[in-house]
XYZ file of C-alpha atoms in Angstrom:
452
model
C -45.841 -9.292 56.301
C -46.766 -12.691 54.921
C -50.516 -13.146 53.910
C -52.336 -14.694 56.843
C -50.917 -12.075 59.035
C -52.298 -9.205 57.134
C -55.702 -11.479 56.607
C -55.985 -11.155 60.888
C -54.770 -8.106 61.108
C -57.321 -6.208 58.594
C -60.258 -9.039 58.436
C -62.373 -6.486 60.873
C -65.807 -5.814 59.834
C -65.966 -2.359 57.767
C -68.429 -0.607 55.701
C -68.318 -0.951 51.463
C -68.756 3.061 52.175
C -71.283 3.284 48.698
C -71.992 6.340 50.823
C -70.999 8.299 54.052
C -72.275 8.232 56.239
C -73.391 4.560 55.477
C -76.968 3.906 55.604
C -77.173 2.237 59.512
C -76.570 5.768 60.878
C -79.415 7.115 59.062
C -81.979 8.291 61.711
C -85.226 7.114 62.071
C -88.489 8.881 61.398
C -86.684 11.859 59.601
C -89.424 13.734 58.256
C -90.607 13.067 54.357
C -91.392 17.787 54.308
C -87.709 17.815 54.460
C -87.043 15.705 51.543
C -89.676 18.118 49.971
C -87.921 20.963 51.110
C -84.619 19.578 49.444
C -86.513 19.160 46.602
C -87.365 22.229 46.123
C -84.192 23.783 46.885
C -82.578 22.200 43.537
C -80.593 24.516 41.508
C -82.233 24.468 37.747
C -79.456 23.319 35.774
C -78.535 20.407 38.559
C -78.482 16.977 36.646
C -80.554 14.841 38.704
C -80.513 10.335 38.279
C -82.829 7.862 38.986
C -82.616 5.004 40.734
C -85.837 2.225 40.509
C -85.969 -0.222 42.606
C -88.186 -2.742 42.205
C -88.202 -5.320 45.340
C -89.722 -8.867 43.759
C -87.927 -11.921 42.036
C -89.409 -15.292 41.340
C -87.009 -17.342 43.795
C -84.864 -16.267 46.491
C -80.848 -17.354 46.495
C -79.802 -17.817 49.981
C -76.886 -15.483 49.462
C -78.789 -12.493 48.674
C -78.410 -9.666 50.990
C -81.265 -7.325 48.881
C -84.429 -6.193 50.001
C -86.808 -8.325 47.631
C -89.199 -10.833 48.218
C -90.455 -13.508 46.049
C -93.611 -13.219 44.170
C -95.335 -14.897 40.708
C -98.010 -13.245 40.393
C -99.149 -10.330 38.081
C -101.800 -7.938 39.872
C -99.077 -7.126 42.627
C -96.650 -6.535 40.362
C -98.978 -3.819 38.387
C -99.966 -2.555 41.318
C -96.415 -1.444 42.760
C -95.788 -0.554 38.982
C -98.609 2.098 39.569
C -96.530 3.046 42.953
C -93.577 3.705 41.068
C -95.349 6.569 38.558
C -97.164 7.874 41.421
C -93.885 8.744 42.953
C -92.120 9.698 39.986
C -95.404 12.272 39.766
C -95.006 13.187 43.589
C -91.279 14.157 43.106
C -91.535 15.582 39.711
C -94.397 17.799 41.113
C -92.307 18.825 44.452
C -89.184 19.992 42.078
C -91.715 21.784 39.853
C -90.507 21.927 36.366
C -89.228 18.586 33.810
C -85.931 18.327 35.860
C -82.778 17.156 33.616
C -81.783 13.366 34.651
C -78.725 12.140 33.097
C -78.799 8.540 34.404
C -81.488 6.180 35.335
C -80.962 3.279 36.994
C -83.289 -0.343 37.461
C -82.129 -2.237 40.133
C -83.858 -4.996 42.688
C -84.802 -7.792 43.320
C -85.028 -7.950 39.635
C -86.788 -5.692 37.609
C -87.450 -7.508 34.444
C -89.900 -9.645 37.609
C -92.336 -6.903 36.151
C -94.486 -7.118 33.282
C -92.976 -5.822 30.248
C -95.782 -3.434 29.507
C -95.321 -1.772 33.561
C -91.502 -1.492 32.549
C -92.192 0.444 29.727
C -95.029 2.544 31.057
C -92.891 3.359 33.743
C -90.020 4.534 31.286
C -92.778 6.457 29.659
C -93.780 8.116 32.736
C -90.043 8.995 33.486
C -89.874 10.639 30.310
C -92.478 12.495 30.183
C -92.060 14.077 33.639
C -88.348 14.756 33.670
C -86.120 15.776 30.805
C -83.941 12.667 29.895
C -80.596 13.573 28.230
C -80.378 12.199 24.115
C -77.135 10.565 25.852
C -78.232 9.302 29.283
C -77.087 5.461 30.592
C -80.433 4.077 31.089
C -79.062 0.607 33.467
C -80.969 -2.799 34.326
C -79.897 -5.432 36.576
C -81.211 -8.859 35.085
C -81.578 -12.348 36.120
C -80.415 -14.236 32.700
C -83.103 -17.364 33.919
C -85.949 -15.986 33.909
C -85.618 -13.089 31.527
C -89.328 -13.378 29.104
C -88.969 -13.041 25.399
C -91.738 -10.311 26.252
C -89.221 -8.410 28.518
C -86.426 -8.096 25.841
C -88.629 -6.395 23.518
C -89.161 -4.124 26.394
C -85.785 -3.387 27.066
C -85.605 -2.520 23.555
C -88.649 0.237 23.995
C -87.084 1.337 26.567
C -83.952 2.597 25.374
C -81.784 0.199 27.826
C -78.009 0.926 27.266
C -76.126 -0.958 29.735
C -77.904 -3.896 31.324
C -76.188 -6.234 34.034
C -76.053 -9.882 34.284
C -75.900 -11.742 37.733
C -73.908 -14.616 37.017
C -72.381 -15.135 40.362
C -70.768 -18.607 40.148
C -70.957 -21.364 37.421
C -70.109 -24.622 39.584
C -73.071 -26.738 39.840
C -72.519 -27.464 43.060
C -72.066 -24.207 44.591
C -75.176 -23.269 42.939
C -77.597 -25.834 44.718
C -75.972 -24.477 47.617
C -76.784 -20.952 47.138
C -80.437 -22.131 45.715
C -79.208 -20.991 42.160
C -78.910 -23.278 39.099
C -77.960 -21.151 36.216
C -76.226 -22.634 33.288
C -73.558 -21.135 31.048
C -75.683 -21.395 27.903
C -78.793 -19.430 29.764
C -76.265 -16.581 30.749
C -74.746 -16.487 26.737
C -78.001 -16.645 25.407
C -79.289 -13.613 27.559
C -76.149 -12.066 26.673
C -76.299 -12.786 22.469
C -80.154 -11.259 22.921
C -79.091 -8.241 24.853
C -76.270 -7.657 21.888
C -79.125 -8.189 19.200
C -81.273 -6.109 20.345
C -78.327 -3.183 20.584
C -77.468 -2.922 23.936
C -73.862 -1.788 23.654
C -72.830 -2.196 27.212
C -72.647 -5.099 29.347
C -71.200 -6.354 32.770
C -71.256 -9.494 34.860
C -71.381 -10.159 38.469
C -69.085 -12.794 39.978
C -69.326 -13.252 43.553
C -66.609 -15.191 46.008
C -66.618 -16.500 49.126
C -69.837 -18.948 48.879
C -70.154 -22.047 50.139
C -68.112 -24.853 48.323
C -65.562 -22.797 46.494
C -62.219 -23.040 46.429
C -59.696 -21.531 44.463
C -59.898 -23.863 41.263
C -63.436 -23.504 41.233
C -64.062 -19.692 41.247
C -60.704 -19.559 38.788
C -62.925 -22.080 36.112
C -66.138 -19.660 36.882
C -63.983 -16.759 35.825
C -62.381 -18.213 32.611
C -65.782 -19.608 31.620
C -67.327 -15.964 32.000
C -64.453 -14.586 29.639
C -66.295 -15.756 26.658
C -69.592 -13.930 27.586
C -67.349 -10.954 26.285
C -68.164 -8.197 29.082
C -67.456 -4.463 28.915
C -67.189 -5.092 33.005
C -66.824 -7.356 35.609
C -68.062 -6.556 38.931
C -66.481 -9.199 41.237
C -68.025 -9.259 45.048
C -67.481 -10.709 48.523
C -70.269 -13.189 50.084
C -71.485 -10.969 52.692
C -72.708 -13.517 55.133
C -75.038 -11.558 57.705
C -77.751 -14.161 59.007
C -78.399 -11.956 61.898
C -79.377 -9.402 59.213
C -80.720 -11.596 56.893
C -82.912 -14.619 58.225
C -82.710 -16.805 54.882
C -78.822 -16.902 55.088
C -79.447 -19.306 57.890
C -79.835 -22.038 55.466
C -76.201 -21.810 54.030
C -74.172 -24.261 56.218
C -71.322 -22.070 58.321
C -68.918 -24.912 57.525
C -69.457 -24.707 54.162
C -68.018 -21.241 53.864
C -64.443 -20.523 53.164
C -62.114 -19.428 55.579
C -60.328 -15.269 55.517
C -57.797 -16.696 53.579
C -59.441 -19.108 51.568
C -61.645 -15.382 50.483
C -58.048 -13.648 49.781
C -57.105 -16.078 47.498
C -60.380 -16.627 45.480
C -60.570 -12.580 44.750
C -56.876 -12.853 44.204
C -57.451 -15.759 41.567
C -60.561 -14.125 39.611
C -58.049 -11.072 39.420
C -55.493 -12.425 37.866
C -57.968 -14.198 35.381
C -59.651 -11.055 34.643
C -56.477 -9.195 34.361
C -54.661 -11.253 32.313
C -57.176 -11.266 29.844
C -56.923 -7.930 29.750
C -59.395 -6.424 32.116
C -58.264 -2.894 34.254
C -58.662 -3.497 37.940
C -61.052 -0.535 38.833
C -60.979 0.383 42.780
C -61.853 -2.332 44.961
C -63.792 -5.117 43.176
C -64.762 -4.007 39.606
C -62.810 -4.626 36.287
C -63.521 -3.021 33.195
C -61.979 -2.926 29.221
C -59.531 -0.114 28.614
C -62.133 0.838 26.100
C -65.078 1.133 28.719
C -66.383 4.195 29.936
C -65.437 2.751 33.730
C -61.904 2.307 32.724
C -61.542 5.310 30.868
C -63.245 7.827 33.963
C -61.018 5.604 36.528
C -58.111 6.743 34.655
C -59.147 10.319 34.130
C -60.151 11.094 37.633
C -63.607 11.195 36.946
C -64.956 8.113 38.905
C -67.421 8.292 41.897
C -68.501 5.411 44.524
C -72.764 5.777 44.701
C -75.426 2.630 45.940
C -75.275 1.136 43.021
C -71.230 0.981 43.245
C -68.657 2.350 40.901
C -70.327 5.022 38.513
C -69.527 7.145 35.883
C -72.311 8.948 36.069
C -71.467 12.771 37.440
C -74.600 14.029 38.696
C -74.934 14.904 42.397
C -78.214 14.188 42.692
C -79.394 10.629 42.913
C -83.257 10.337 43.800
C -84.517 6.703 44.985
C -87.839 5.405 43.309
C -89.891 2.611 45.304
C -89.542 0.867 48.211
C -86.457 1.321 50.502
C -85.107 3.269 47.452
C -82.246 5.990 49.282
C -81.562 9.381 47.547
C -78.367 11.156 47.777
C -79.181 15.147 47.695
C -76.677 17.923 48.426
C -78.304 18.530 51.941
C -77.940 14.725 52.621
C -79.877 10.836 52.633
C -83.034 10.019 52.706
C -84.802 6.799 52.629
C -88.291 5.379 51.422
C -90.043 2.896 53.519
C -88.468 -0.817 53.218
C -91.604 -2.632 53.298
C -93.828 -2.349 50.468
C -97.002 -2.118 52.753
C -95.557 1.103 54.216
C -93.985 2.533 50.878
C -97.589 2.116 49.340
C -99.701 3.455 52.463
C -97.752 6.864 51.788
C -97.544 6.918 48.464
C -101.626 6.475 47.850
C -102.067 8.901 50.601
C -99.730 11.439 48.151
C -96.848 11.901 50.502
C -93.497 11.425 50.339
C -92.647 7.946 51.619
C -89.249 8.920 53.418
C -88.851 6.907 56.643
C -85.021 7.472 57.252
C -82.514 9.910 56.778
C -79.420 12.055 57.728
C -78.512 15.773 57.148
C -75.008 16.320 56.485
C -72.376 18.184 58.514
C -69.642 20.131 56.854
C -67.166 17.303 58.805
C -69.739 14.759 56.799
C -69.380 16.270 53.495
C -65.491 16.467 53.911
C -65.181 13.162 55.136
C -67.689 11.737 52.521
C -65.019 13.052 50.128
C -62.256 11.829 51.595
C -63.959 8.468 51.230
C -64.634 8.388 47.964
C -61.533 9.722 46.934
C -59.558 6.791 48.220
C -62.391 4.163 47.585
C -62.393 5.390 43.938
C -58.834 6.185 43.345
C -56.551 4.619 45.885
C -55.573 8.226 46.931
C -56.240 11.511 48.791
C -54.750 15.094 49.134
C -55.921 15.576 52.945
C -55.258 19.449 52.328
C -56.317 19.999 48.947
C -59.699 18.166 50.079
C -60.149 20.697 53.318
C -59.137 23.511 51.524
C -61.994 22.913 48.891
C -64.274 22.372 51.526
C -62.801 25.274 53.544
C -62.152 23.355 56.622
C -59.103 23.228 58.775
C -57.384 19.628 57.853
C -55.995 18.631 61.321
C -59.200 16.264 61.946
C -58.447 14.315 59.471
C -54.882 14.239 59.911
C -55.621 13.259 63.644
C -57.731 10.098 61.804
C -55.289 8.884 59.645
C -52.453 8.427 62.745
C -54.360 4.561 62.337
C -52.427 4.425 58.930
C -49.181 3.436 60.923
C -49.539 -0.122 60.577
C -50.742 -0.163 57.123
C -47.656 1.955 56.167
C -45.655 -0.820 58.347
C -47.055 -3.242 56.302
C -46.396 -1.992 52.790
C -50.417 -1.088 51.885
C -50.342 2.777 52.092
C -47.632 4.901 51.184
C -47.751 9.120 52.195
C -46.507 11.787 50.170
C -46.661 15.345 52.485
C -50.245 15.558 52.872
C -51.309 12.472 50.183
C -52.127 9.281 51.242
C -52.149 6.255 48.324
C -52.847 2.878 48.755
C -50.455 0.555 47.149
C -51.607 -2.233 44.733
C -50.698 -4.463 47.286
C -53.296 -2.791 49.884
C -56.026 -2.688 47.099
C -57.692 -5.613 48.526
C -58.008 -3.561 52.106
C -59.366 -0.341 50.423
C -62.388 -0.301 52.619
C -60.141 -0.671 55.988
C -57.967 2.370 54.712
C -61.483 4.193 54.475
C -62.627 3.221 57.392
C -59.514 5.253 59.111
C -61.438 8.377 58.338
C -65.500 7.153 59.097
C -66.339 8.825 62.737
C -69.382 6.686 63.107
C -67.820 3.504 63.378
C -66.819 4.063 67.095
C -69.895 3.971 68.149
C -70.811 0.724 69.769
C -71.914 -2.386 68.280
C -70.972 -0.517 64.719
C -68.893 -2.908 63.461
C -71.765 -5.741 63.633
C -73.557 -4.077 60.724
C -71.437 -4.500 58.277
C -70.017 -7.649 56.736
C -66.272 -8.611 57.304
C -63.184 -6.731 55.577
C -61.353 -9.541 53.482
């Protein structure tokens, strides 16, 4: 089918399924004593990670879709910092013993926004309540312009493995339009510092699909980025959701690309990243054959969590700070989004949990099923309800919607395996949507941002 076709066909709005079900059909008011409860129910020797999130920068780029705000000044930056251990105390107290965590995770916003001596008090109080592993990925997402010569030494006391550099497009031009100017020597001297101070892992964000690009452009942004010398490459879609988030009003609608002006920028960066040498790694990362990503994508090992494609293998992420979500065997839970409300429980010693969803066996199945094929480009329908000793037919009845993706060359099935071809990698998220039975619901589709 040639390439504009498929671009209609497929270009419907679908989840990026970085869990199932995805966090708009979490419910409202779901109480914080049964994220205690769930605490308390985990086993011993369950690996736990930690995800901080830490909701400030010092400017806001019109394309962001986080949940940060902007803010320059210290005392309410050491005040949430104070939040964050008070939690950390809350849940370490609720599990009841120096639980093991494998991973931790800083994400925003942009954590290195706090002071340096908050990030490391905050790593202190992590260690000191839970039991971090000699050999644990401690993560941090980083703004390379206004990273402090304070903060690296931080990162350093930390014990900061793998940090992450938004980079997200190196035409001058596109950056005024995203309210962004960030130079190529700012990003490769964040990078040479990072290396210095022993850092072994890092990875880039490239983003497509903002205003002013075009093909040539995004093409020089990824070529330029080759000599930062990443471990990864994380390369995203513009998700343009004014309706959800009231600052994207100020990127002009006209200066967006079209569908297939989208297709053909994440095709470009692609073939730039590949042919350098980079392993395409589900549906918009990249890694080294050397990296850990590669090397679990190969092996089977991979899994899809909110901060993307992970190698980390525990099944129990926990959410620190504000609008933080968990991921527990039972199910999701989330904290409060707004930092007034996160802080109002959290002083009063509660649990700040706001939102949340208890599984269903059909959940937990389909969840799998999900991942599988967001992570690998294939499923065993059977072997999948077998393990979770459910009959298979549901999800056999579900993937009837394959039809025209087989017609069209992007899924291929095998008895009871479904794989999506190369060709269909770029439509991953439409092949999971096949099996997600919340997006019938009305109005579903608005909540997410568009397929291609």
């Amino acid at each position: 089918m040639p390439e504009m076709s498929l671009i209609s066909r497929y270009n419907a709005r679908v989840p990026r399924y970085t869990s199932y079900p995805t966090a708009p059909n979490f419910v409202s008011g779901f109480p914080g004593e049964t994220y205690a409860d769930w605490l308390d129910a985990l086993q011993e020797d369950q690996p736990i990670s930690l995800y901080v999130h830490v909701p400030f920068c010092d400017r806001l780029c019109l394309y962001c879709g986080c949940t940060t705000t902007v803010v320059r000044q210290e005392a309410p930056l050491l005040r949430y910092a104070d939040l964050l251990i008070a939690e950390l105390e809350l849940i370490a107290f609720q599990i009841g013993r120096r639980a093991r965590v494998s991973a931790v995770h800083w994400g925003g916003g942009t954590p290195t926004q706090l002071p340096a001596s908050a990030l490391i008090r905050i790593m202190g109080s992590i260690r000191r309540l839970f039991e971090v592993d000699s050999d644990a990925e401690i993560a941090i997402e980083i703004d390379p312009t206004s990273l402090a010569v304070d903060r690296l030494s931080a990162l350093a006391s930390m014990g900061i493995t793998r940090a992450s550099l938004g980079v997200q497009d190196l035409n001058p031009e596109v950056q005024a339009a995203i309210g962004r100017r960030q130079s190529y020597d700012q990003t490769a001297r964040c990078a040479d510092e990072l290396r210095r101070l022993g850092i072994g892992s890092l990875n880039l964000d490239l983003i497509y699909g903002l205003p002013l690009q075009t093909e040539e452009s995004v093409a020089d942004t990824a070529r330029r980025a080759l000599g930062l010398r990443a471990d990864r490459v994380a390369v995203f879609g513009y998700a343009h959701v004014p309706w959800m988030k009231r600052h994207q009003k100020l990127i002009q609608d006209s200066q967006l690309p079209g569908p297939r002006e989208r297709f053909r920028q994440r095709r470009v960066i692609s073939q730039v990243l590949e042919q350098d040498g980079y392993h395409p790694v589900g549906l918009d990362h990249f890694a080294r054959p050397s990296d850990q990503l590669a090397r679990s994508e190969q092996a089977g090992t991979l899994h899809r969590s909110f901060q993307g494609y992970t190698t980390d293998t525990a099944q129990v992420l926990l959410g620190i700070g504000a609008s933080s979500i968990g991921t527990l065997p039972q199910g999701y839970v989330q904290n409060a989004p707004d930092v007034p409300g996160y802080a109002a429980a959290i002083t009063q010693g509660r649990l700040a949990t706001v939102r949340g969803i208890e599984l269903s066996p059909d959940d937990m199945l389909r969840r799998a099923v999900i991942e599988q094929v967001m992570c690998h480009l294939a499923v065993d329908l059977d072997a999948l309800a077998a393990a979770h000793c459910l009959p298979a037919e549901a999800l056999h009845d579900s993937a009837r919607a394959l039809a025209p993706f087989e017609e069209d060359g992007l899924v291929r099935r095998r008895g009871t395996i479904i794989e999506v071809t190369e060709q269909g990698r770029p439509f991953v998220r439409n092949v999971a949507a096949v099996f997600d039975a919340y997006l019938a619901a009305p109005g579903a589709g608005l909540r997410h941002s568009a397929g291609v």
